[in-house]
Coordinates of C-alpha atoms in Angstrom, one line a residue:
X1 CA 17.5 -9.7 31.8
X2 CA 19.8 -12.2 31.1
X3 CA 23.7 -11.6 29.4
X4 CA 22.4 -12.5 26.2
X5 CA 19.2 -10.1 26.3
X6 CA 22.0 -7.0 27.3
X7 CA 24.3 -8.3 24.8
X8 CA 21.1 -8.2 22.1
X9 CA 20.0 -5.2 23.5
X10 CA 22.5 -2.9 23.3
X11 CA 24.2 -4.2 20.2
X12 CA 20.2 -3.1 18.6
X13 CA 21.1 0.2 20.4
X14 CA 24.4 0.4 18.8
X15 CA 23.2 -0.5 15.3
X16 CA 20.2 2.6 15.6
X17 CA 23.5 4.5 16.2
X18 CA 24.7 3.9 12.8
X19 CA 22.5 5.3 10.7
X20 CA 22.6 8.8 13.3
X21 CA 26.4 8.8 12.4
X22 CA 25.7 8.3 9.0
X23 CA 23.6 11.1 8.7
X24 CA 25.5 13.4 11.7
X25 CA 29.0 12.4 9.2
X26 CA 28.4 11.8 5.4
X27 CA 24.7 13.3 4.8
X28 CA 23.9 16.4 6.8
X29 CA 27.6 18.1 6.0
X30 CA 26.2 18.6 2.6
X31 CA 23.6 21.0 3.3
X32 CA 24.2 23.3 5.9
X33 CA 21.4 25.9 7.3
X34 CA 22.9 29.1 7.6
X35 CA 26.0 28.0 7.6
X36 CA 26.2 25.0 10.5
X37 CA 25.6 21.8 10.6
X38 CA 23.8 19.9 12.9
X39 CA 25.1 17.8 16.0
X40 CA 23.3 14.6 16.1
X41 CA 25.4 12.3 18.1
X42 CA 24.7 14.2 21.6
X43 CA 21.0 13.5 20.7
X44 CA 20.9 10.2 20.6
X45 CA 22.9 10.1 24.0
X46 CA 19.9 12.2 25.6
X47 CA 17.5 9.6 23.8
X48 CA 19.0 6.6 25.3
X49 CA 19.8 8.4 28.8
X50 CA 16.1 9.2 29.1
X51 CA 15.0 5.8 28.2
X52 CA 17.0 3.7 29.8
X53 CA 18.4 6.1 33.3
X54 CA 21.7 7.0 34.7
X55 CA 23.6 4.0 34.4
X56 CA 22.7 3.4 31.1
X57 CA 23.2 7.1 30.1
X58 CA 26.6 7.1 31.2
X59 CA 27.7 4.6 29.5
X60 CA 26.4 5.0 25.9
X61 CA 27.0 8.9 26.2
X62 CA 30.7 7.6 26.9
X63 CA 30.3 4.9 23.6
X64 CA 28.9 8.0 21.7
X65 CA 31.5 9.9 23.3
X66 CA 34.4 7.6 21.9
X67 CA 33.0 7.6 18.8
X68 CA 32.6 11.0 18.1
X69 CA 36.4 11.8 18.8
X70 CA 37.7 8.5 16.7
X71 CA 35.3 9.4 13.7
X72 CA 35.7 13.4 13.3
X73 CA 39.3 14.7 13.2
X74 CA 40.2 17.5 15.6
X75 CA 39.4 15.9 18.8
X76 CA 40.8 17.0 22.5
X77 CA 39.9 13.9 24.0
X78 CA 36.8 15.9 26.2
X79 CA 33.9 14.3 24.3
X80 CA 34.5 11.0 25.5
X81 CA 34.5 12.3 29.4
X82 CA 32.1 15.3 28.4
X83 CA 29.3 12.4 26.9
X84 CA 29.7 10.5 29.5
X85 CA 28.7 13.1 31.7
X86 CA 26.3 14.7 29.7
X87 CA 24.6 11.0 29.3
X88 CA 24.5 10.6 33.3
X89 CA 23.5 14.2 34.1
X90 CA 20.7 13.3 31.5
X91 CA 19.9 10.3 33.0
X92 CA 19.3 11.5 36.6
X93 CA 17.4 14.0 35.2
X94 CA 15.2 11.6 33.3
X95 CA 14.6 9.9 36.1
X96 CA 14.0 11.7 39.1
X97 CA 12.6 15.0 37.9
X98 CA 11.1 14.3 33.9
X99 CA 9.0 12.0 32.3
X100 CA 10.3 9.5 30.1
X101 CA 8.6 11.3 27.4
X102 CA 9.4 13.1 24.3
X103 CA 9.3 16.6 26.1
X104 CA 11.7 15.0 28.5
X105 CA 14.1 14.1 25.6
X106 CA 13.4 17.4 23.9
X107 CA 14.8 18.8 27.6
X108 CA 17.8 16.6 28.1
X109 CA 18.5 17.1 24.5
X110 CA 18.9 20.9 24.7
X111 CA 21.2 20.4 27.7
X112 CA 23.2 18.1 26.3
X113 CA 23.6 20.0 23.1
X114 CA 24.5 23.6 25.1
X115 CA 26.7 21.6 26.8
X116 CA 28.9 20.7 24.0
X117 CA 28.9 24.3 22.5
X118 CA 30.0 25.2 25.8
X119 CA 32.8 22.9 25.6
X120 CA 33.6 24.0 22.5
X121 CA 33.3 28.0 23.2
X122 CA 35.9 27.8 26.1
X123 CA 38.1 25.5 24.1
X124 CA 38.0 28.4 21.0
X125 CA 38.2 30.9 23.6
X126 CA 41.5 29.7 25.1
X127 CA 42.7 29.3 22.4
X128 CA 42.3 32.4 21.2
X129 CA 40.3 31.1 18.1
X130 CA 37.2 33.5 17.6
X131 CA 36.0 36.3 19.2
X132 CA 33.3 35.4 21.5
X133 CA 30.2 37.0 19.7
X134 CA 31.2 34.8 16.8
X135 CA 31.1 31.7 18.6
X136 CA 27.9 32.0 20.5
X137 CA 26.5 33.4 16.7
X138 CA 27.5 29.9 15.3
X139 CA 26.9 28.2 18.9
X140 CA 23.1 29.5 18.5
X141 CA 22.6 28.6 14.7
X142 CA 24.1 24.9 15.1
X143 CA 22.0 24.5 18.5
X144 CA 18.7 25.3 16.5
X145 CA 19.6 23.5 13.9
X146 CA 20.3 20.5 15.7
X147 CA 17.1 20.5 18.1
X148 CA 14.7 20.5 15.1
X149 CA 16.2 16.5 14.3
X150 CA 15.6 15.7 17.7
X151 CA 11.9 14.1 17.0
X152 CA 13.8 11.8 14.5
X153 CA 16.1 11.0 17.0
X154 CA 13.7 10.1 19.7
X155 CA 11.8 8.4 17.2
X156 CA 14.0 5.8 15.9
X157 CA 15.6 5.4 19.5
X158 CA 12.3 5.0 21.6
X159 CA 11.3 2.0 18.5
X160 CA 14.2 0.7 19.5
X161 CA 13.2 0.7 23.1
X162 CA 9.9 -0.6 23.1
X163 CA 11.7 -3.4 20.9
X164 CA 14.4 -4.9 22.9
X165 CA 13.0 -4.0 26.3
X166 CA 14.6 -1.5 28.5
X167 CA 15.2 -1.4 32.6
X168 CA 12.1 1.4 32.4
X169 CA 9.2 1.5 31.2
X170 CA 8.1 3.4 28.3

């Protein structure tokens, strides 16, 4: 691929993140399930680390990463690293043991999203937020909640794949 065609593709990639956000930030807040909301961004970073492999992961799970602590107030700074590691973990993953499939997706995506709520449980626990039943009863409810968008997810990002060309095949 030439410059350009990376510059083209992963500006596509970046615009299929928009209307995620949209939906992770203005729309989805709206109607919670049982009182969470869904995480959507560490979704998308599972799509694209499946689809496109380590390297690629890495660094959109980083871009999702930065976005995620610039957009939502409260942020420790973690997310940007945590994505980033998330994206590669999901990536090598993807690659050398899972097909780049939607069950593969659907795998990576439950990783990366336990992953997070980890995250977030030790940062509540240190800091003495919640008692720890609590957070894994809202840890569990938001992790549900969050896989079921996961076929819209890999939907709109695997389009986007098969559209712009990727470094693997789908």
């Amino acid at each position: 691929m030439t410059r350009r065609d990376l510059f083209h593709k992963w500006f596509v990639y970046g615009l299929g993140l928009l209307p995620v956000w949209l939906l992770d930030a203005y729309i989805l807040p709206r109607y919670p399930l049982m009182g969470t909301v869904p995480m959507l961004l560490p979704l998308a970073a599972a799509a694209v680390a499946v689809l496109e492999g380590v390297y690629a992961g890495t660094g959109f799970g980083m871009a999702v990463g930065l976005l995620w602590e610039l957009a939502y107030p409260g942020g420790f700074g973690g997310l940007v690293f945590g994505m980033a590691l998330a994206g590669m973990a999901m990536g090598a993953v993807s690659q050398y043991a899972l097909r780049q499939s939607f069950p593969g997706c659907l795998i990576c995506s439950a990783g990366a999203l336990a992953f997070v709520d980890l995250l977030r449980i030790i940062r509540m626990l240190f800091t003495r937020s919640a008692p720890l039943p609590a957070l894994l009863q809202v840890a569990a409810a938001e992790f549900l909640w969050s896989i079921a968008w996961t076929p819209l997810v890999w939907l709109l990002f695997r389009g986007i794949h098969r559209r712009v060309g990727g470094t693997r095949l789908a």
